[in-house]
Coordinates of C-alpha atoms and ligand atoms in Angstrom, one line a residue:
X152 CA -100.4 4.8 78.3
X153 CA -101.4 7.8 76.9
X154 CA -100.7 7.8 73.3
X155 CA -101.3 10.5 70.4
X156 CA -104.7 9.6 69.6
X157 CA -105.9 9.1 72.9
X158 CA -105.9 13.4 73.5
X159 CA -108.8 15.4 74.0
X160 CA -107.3 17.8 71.3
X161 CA -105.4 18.1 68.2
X162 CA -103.3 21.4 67.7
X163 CA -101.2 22.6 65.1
X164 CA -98.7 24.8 64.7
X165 CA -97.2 26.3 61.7
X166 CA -93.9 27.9 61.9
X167 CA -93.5 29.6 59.0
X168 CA -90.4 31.9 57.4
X169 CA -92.4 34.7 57.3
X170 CA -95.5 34.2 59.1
X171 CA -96.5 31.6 61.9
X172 CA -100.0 30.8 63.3
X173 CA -102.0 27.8 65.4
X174 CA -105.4 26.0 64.8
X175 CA -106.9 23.4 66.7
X176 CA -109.9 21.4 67.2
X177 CA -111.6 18.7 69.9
X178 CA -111.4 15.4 69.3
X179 CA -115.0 15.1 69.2
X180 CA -115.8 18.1 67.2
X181 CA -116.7 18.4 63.2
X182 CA -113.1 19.9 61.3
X183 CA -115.6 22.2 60.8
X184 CA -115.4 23.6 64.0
X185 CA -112.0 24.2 63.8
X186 CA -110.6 27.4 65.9
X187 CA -108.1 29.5 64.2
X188 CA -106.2 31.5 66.8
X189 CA -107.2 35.0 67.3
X190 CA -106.7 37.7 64.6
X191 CA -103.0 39.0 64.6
X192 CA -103.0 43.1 64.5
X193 CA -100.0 44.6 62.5
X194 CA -101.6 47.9 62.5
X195 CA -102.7 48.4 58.6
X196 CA -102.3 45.1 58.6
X197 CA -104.8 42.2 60.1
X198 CA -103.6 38.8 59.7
X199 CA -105.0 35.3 60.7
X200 CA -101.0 34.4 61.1
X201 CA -98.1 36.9 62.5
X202 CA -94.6 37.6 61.3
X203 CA -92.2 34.7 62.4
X204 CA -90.1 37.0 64.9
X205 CA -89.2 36.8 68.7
X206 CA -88.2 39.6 70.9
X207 CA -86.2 38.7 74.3
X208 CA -84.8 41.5 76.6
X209 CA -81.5 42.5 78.2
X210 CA -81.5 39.4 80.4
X211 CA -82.3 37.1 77.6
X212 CA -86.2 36.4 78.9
X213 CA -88.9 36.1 76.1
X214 CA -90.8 39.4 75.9
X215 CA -93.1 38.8 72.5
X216 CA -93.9 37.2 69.8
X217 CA -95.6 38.6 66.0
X218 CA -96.5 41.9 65.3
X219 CA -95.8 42.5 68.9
X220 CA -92.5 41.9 69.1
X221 CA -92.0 43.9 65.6
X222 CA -94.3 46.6 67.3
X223 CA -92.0 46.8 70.9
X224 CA -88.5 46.4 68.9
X225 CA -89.4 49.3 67.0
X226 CA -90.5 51.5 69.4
X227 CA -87.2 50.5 71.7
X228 CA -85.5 51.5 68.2
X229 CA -87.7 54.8 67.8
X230 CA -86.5 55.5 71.6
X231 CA -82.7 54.3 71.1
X232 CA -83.0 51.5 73.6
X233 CA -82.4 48.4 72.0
X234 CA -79.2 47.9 71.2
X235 CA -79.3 45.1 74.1
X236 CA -82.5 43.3 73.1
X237 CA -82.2 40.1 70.7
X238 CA -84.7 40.2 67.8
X239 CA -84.2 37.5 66.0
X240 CA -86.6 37.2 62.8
X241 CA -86.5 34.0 60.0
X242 CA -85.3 31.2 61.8
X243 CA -87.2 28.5 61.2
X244 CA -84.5 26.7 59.7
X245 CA -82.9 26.7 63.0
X246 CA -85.6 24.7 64.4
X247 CA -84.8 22.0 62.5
X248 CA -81.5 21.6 64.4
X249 CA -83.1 21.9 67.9
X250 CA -86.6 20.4 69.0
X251 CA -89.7 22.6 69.8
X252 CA -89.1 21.5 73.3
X253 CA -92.8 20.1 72.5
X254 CA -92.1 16.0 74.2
X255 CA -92.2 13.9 71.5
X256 CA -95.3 11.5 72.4
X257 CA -97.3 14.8 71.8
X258 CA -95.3 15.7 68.5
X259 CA -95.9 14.4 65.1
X260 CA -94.0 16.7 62.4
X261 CA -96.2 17.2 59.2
X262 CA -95.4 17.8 55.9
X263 CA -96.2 20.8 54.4
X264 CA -98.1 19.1 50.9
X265 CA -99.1 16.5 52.4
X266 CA -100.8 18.6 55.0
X267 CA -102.4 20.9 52.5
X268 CA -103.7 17.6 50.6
X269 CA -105.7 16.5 52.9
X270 CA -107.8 19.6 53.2
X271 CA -108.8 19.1 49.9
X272 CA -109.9 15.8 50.9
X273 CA -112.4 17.8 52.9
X274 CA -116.1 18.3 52.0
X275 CA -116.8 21.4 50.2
X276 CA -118.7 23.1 53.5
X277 CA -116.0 22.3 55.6
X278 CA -112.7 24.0 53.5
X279 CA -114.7 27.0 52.2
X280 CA -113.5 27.2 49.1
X281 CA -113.8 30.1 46.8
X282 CA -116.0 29.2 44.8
X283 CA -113.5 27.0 42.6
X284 CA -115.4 23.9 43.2
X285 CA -114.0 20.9 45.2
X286 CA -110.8 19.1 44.0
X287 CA -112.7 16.1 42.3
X288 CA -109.1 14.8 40.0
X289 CA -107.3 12.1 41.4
X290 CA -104.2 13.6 40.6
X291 CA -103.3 16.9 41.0
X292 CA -100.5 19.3 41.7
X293 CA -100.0 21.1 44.9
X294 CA -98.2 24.7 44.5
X295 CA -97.1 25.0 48.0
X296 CA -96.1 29.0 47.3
X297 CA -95.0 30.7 51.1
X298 CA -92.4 33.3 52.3
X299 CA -89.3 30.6 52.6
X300 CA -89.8 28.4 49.5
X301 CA -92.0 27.1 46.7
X302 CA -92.4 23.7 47.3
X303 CA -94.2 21.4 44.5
X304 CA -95.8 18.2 44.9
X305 CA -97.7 15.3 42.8
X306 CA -100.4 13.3 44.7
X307 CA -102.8 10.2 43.7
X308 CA -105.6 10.0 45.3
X309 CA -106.2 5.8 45.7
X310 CA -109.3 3.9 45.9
X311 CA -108.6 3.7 49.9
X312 CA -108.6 7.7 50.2
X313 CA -105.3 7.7 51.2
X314 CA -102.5 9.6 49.2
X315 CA -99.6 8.1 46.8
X316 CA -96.8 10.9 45.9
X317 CA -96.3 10.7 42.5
X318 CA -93.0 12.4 41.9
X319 CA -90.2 13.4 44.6
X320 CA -90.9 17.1 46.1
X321 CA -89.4 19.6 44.2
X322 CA -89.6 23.4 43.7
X323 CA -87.5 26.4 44.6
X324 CA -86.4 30.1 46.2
X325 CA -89.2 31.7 44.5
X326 CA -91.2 33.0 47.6
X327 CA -92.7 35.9 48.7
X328 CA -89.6 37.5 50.1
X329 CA -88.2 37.1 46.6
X330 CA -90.2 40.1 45.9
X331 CA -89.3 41.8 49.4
X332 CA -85.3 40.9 48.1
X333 CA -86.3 42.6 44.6
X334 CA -87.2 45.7 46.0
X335 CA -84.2 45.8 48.3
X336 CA -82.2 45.4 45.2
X337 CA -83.9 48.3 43.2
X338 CA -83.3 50.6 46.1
X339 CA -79.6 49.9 46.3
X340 CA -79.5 50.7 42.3
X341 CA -80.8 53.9 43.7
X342 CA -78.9 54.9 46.7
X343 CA -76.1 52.6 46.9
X344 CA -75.3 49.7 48.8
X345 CA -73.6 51.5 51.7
X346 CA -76.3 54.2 52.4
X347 CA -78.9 51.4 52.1
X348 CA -77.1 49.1 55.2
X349 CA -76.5 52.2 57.1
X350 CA -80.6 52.7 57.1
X351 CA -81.4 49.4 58.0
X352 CA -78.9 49.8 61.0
X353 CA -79.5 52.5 62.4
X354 CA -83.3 53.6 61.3
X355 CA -84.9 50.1 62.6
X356 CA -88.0 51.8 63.3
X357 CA -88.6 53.8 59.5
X358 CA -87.0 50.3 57.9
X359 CA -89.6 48.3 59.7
X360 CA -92.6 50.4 58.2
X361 CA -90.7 50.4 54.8
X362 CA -91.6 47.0 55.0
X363 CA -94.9 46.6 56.2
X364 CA -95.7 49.6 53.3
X365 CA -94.0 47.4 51.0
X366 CA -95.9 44.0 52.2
X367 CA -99.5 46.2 51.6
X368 CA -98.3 46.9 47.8
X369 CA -97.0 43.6 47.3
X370 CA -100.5 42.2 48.1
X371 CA -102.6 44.5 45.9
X372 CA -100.4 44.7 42.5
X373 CA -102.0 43.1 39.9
X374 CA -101.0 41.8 36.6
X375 CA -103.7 44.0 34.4
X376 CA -102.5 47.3 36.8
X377 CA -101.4 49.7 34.9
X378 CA -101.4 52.7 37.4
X379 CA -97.9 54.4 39.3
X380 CA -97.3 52.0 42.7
X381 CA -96.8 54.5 45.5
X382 CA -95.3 53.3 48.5
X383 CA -94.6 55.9 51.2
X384 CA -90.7 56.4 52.0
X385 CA -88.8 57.3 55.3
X386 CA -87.5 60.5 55.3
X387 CA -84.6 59.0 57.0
X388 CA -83.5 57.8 53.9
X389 CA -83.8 60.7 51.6
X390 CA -81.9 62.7 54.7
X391 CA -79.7 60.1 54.9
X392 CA -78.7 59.8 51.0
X393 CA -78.3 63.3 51.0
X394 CA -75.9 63.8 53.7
X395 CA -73.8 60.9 52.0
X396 CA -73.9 61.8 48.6
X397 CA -74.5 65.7 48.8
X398 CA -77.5 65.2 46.3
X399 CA -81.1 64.1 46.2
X400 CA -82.5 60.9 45.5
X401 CA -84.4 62.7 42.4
X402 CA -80.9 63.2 41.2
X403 CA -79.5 60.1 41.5
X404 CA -82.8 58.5 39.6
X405 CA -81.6 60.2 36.9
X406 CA -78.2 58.5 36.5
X407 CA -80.2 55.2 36.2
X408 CA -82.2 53.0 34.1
X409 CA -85.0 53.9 35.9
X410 CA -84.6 57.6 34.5
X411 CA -88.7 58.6 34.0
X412 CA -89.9 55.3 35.6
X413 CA -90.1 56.0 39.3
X414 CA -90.0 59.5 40.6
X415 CA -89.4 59.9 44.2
X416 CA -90.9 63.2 45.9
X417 CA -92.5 64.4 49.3
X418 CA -91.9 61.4 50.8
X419 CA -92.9 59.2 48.4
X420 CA -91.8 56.9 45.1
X421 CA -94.4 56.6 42.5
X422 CA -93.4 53.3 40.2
X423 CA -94.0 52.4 37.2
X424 CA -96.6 49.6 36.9
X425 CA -94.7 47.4 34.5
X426 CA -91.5 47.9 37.0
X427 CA -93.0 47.4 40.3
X428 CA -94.5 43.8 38.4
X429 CA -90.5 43.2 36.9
X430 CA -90.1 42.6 41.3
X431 CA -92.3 39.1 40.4
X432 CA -90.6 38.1 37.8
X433 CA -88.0 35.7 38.8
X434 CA -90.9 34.1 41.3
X435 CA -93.5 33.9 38.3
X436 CA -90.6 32.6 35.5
X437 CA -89.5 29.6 38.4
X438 CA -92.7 28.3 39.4
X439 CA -93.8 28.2 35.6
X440 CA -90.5 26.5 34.5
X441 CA -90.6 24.0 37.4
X442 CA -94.1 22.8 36.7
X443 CA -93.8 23.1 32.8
X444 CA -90.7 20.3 33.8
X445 CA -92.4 18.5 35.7
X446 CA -95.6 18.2 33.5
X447 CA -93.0 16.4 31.0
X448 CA -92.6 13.4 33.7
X449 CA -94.5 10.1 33.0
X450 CA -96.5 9.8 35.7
X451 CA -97.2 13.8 35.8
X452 CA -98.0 14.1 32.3
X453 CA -102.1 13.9 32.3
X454 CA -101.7 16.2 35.6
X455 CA -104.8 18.4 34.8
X456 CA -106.0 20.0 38.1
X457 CA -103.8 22.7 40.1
X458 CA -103.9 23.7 43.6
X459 CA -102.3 26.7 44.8
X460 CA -101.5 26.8 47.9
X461 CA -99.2 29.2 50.5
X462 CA -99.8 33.0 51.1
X463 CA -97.7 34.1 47.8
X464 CA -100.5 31.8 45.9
X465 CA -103.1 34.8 47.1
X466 CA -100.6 37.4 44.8
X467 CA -102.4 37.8 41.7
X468 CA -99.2 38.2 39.8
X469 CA -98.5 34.6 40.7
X470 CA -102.3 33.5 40.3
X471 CA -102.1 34.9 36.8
X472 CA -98.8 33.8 35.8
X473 CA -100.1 30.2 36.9
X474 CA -103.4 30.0 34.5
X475 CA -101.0 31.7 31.8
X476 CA -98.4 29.2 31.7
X477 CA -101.7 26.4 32.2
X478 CA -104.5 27.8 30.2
X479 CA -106.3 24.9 29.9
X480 CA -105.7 23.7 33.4
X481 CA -108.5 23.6 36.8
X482 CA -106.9 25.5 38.9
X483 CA -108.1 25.6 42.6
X484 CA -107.1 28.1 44.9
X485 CA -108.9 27.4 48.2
X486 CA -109.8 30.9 50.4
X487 CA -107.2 31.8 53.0
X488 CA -104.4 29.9 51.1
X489 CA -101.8 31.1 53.6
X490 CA -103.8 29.1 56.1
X491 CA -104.3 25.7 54.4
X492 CA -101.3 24.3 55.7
X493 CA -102.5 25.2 58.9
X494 CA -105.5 23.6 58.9
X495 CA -104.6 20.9 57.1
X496 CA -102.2 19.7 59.8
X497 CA -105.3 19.9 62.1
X498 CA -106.2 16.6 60.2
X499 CA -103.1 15.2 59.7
X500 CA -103.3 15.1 64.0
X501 CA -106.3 13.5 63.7
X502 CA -105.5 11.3 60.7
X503 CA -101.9 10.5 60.2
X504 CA -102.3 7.4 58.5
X505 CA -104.1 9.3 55.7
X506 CA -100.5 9.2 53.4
X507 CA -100.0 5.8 52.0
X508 CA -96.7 6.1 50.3
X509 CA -93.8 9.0 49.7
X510 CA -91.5 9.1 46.9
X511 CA -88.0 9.7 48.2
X512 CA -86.6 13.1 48.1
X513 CA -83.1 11.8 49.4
X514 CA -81.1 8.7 48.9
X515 CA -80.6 7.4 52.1
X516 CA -77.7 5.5 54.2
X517 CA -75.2 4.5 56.6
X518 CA -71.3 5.2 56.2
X519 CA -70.0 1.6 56.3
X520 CA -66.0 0.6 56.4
X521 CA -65.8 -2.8 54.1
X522 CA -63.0 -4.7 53.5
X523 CA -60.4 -2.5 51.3
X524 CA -60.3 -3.5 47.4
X525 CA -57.8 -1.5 45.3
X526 CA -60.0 -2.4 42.1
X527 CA -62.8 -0.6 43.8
X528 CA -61.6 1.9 46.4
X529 CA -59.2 5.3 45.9
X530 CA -56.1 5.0 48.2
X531 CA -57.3 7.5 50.7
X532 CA -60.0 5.8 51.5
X533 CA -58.0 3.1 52.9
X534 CA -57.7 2.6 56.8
X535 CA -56.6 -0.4 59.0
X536 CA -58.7 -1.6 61.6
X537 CA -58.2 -4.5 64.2
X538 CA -55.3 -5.3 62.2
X539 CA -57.5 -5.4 58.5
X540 CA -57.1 -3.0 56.0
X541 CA -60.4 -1.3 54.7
X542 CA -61.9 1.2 53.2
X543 CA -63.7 4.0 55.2
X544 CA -66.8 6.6 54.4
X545 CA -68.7 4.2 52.1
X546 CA -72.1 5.0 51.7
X547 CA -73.8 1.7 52.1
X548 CA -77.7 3.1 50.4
X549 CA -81.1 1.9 51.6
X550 CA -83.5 4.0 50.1
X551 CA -82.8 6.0 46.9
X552 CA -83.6 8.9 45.4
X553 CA -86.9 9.1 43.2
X554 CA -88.6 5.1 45.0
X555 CA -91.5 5.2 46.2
X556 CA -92.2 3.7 49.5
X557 CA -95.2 2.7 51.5
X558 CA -95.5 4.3 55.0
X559 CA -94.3 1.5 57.0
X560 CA -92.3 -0.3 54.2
X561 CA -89.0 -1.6 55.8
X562 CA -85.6 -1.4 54.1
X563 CA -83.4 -3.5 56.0
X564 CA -79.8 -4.2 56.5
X565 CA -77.0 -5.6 58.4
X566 CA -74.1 -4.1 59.8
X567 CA -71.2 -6.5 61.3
X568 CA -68.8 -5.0 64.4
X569 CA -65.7 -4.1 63.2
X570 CA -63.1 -5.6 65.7
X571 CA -63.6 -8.2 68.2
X572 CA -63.9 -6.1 71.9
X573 CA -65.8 -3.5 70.2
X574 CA -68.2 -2.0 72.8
X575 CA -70.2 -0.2 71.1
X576 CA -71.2 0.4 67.3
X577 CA -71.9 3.6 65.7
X578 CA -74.6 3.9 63.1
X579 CA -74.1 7.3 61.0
X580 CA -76.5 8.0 58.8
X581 CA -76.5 10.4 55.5
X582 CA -79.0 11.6 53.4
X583 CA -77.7 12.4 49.5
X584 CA -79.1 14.4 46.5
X585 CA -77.6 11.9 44.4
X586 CA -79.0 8.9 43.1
X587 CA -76.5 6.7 43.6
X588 CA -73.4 8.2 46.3
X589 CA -70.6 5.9 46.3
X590 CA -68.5 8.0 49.4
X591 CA -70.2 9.9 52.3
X592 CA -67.8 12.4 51.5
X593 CA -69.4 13.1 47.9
X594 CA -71.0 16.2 46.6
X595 CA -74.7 16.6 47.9
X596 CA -74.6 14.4 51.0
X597 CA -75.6 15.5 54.0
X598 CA -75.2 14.1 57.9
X599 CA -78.1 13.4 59.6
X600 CA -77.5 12.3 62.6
X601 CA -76.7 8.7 64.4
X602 CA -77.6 5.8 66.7
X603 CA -75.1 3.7 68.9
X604 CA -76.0 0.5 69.2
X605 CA -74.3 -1.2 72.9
X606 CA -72.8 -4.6 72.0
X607 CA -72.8 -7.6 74.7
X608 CA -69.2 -8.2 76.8
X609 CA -67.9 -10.7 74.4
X610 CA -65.3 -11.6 72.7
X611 CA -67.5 -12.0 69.2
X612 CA -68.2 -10.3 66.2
X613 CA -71.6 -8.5 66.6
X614 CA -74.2 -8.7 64.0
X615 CA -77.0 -5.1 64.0
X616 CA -80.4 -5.3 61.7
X617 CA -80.9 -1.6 60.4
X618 CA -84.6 -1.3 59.3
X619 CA -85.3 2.7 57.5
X620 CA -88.8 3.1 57.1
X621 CA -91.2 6.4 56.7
X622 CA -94.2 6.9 59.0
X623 CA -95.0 10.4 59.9
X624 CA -90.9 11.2 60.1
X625 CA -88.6 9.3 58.7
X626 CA -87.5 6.5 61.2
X627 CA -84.4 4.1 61.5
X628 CA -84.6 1.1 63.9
X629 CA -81.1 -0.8 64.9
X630 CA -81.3 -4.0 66.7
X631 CA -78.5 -6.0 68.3
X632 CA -78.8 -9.9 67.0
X633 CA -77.8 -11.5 70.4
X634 CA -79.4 -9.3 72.9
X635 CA -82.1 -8.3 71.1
X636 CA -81.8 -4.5 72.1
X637 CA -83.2 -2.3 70.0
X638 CA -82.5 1.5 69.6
X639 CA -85.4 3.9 67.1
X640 CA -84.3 7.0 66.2
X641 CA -87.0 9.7 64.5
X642 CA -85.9 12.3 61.9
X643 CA -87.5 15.4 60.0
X644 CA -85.0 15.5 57.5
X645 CA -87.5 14.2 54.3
Ligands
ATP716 N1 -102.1 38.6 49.2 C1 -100.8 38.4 49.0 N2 -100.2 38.9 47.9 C2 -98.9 38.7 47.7 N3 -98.1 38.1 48.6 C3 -98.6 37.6 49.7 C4 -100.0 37.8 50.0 N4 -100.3 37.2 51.2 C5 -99.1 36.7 51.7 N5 -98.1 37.0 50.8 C6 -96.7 36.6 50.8 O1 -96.6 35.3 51.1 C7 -95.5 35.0 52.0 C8 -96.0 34.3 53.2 O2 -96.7 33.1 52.8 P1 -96.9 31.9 53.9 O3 -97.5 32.5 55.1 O4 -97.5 30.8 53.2 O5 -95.3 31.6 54.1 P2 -94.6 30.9 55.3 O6 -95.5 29.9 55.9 O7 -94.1 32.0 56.2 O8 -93.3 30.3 54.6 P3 -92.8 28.8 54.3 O9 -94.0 27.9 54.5 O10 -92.2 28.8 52.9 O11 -91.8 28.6 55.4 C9 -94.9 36.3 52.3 O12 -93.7 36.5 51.5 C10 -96.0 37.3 52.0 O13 -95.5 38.5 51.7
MG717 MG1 -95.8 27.9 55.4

């Protein structure tokens, strides 16, 4: 049979919020040799990833992906012609509720830390760092800073090579389109919420260079800048504003704090340095606070080496903020962050078994019906069932929030058929953001999906062994006592 490691070729692909690229390499060649796909073209902008977005046509077929499908979409827009195209942009999220359509004996989901981990376990030649050194700590703190989240991690390095996670995966909304969402809000304090939708609607072209203007500045602020930002802005707008309002934007500056701070002329607005770097500031105060948080944690305490990671870790703002809030910290910011998740899933292909233990981000479990107990169990709860009264939605827990477990660890189970002709048994299984969820039903728990197990004709009770384990996903395995049959379902919910 051909399994994963028997292909010629590993190759990754990183669907990102914002931006979404592919690397690959041959199984016999050197990571080194690792191809990054072509350079992405977004007009001023060159990119080793393009902008997460899709274009399909009237008849719903795929037309383009990247900067092509922003490019085609906005000239449709320019021309008034694409009111029955679907351009759909951020919706990686969605993925997570339908497959890749990639067959699973060629997919292994990685995770996003974990992935950028193991490039640093790379020799110096082969991850290019800038100049930063290697990562030579054996634990260290991965800043995992992109356009959807900020994810934070804690790894160990052990003796083996593999990794240990130290502390569950936390982090936060404060992304790169934090900033973008910043800058939306400042320009509704100018124009107003109303004249500011009607733009987006119906100028699609001018918004979409609004944009790419406004992804150039956000790259090249820096925290020491003290000069006006000037970003260039449709005239649409201004026309727009004007026709609404029946006065100019320079006007309507005037009735706001931002009076002598940004002046907006010939198709421009010149910002104020120390305003265009307020845009930053929720981004910049979250990551500090998180990690400040989690450096308070026992086993995170003596944390002394940083590694910033994600395209928002290439923003100087956030770079600076970081050695601020950590002045006597290493901090490591390998060259092309936005692609070390990239690569680094190029060796998770290669070398899954790299991660030898994950600390549980959920609580995990099975809604389970046990016998009814008043002492224990709220009236509503209460259902009868082949003639016995019990009590419904109980979260029965096998992993909790906070363990660590070993990739591969089992946590076992049993669950017992509920009636006697019972055909079939239904395994649903939750995932919780509490430690300890007594009800399915409770605050922070979330479905996951399920497994039906087929019981034997029989007039018996049925016994089913539940094993939930991690490997590269997390996994739950169900297996009928009498007949043996067994039933593994894979999930990407971690
Ligand atoms: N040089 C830079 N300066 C400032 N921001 C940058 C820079 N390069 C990229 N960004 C920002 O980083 C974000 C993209 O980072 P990245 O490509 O890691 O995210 P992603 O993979 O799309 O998101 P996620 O992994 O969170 O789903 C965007 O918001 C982008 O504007
Ligand atoms: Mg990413």
């Amino acid at each position: 049979m051909n399994s994963k490691g028997d292909k010629l070729l590993v190759a990754a692909i990183d669907f990102g919020t914002t931006y979404s690229g592919y690397a690959y390499v041959f199984k016999h060649e050197d990571f080194s040799r690792m191809k990054i796909n072509n350079l992405w073209n977004g007009g001023s902008l060159m990119s080793l990833k393009c902008p997460t977005c899709v274009l399909f046509d009237e008849n719903k077929q795929f037309h383009s992906f990247g900067y092509e499908a922003e490019d085609k979409y906005s000239e449709l827009a320019n021309d008034d012609k694409h009111e029955k195209w679907y351009y759909f942009r951020r919706f990686k999220m969605l993925l997570h509720k339908k497959g890749a359509d990639i067959d699973s004996g060629s997919l292994t989901i990685a995770l996003e830390p974990e992935a950028a981990s193991l490039i640093c376990q790379l020799l110096p030649s082969d991850i290019m760092f800038s100049g930063s050194g290697r990562l030579t700590a054996n634990k260290y703190m991965i800043l995992d800073l992109g356009g959807g989240t900020a994810d934070i991690t804690v790894h160990e390095k052990q003796a083996d090579g593999s990794l240990r996670e130290l502390h569950e995966p936390t982090g936060g909304a404060w992304d790169g389109t934090k900033v973008d969402e910043a800058f939306h809000q400042m320009l509704i304090k100018i124009v107003g919420a109303k004249t500011f939708k009607t733009f987006c609607d119906t100028q699609k072209f001018d918004h979409l260079d609004l944009l790419r203007e406004l992804e150039m500045k956000k790259r090249t602020i820096t925290h020491v800048s003290d000069n006006k930002i000037v970003v260039n802005m449709p005239f649409s707008l201004t026309s727009l504003y004007q026709q609404e309002c029946g006065e100019t934007i320079a006007d309507a500056i005037n009735e706001t704090p931002f009076k002598d701070k940004i002046i907006w002329a010939a198709g421009k607005v010149r910002i104020e340095a120390n305003v265009f770097k307020g845009l930053f500031k929720e981004c910049t105060d979250g990551v500090t606070r998180c990690v400040r948080e989690l450096l308070q944690e026992p086993e995170v305490k003596d944390v002394d080496t940083f590694f910033m990671v994600g395209g928002f870790s290439e923003s100087p703002m956030m770079q600076a903020a970081i050695r601020d809030a950590l002045p006597n910290a290493k901090i490591i910011i390998p060259a092309d962050v936005g692609l070390v998740v990239l690569k680094g899933a190029v060796v998770f292909g290669r070398e899954p078994m790299k991660i030898a233990s994950r600390i549980a981000k959920y609580t995990y479990g099975i809604s389970i019906s046990p016998p009814f107990d008043s002492t224990l169990h709220p009236q509503e709860k209460r259902v009868v069932v082949g003639g016995k009264e019990r009590c419904k939605d109980v979260f029965k827990k096998y992993i909790q929030k906070g363990e660590s477990i070993k990739i591969g660890e089992r946590r076992s189970g049993k669950h017992v058929s509920l009636k006697a002709d019972q055909k079939k048994m239904l395994l649903r299984i939750y995932a919780s953001a509490e430690k300890d969820p007594k009800f399915i039903t409770d605050p922070g728990c979330e479905y996951m999906g399920r497994l039906i197990v087929k019981l034997p004709e029989a007039q018996d009770i049925f016994k089913v062994k539940v094993d939930m384990m991690f490997e590269t996903e997390f996994l739950v395995d169900a297996e009928e006592e009498t007949s043996k049959q067994k039933i593994t379902s894979y999930f990407d919910f971690l």
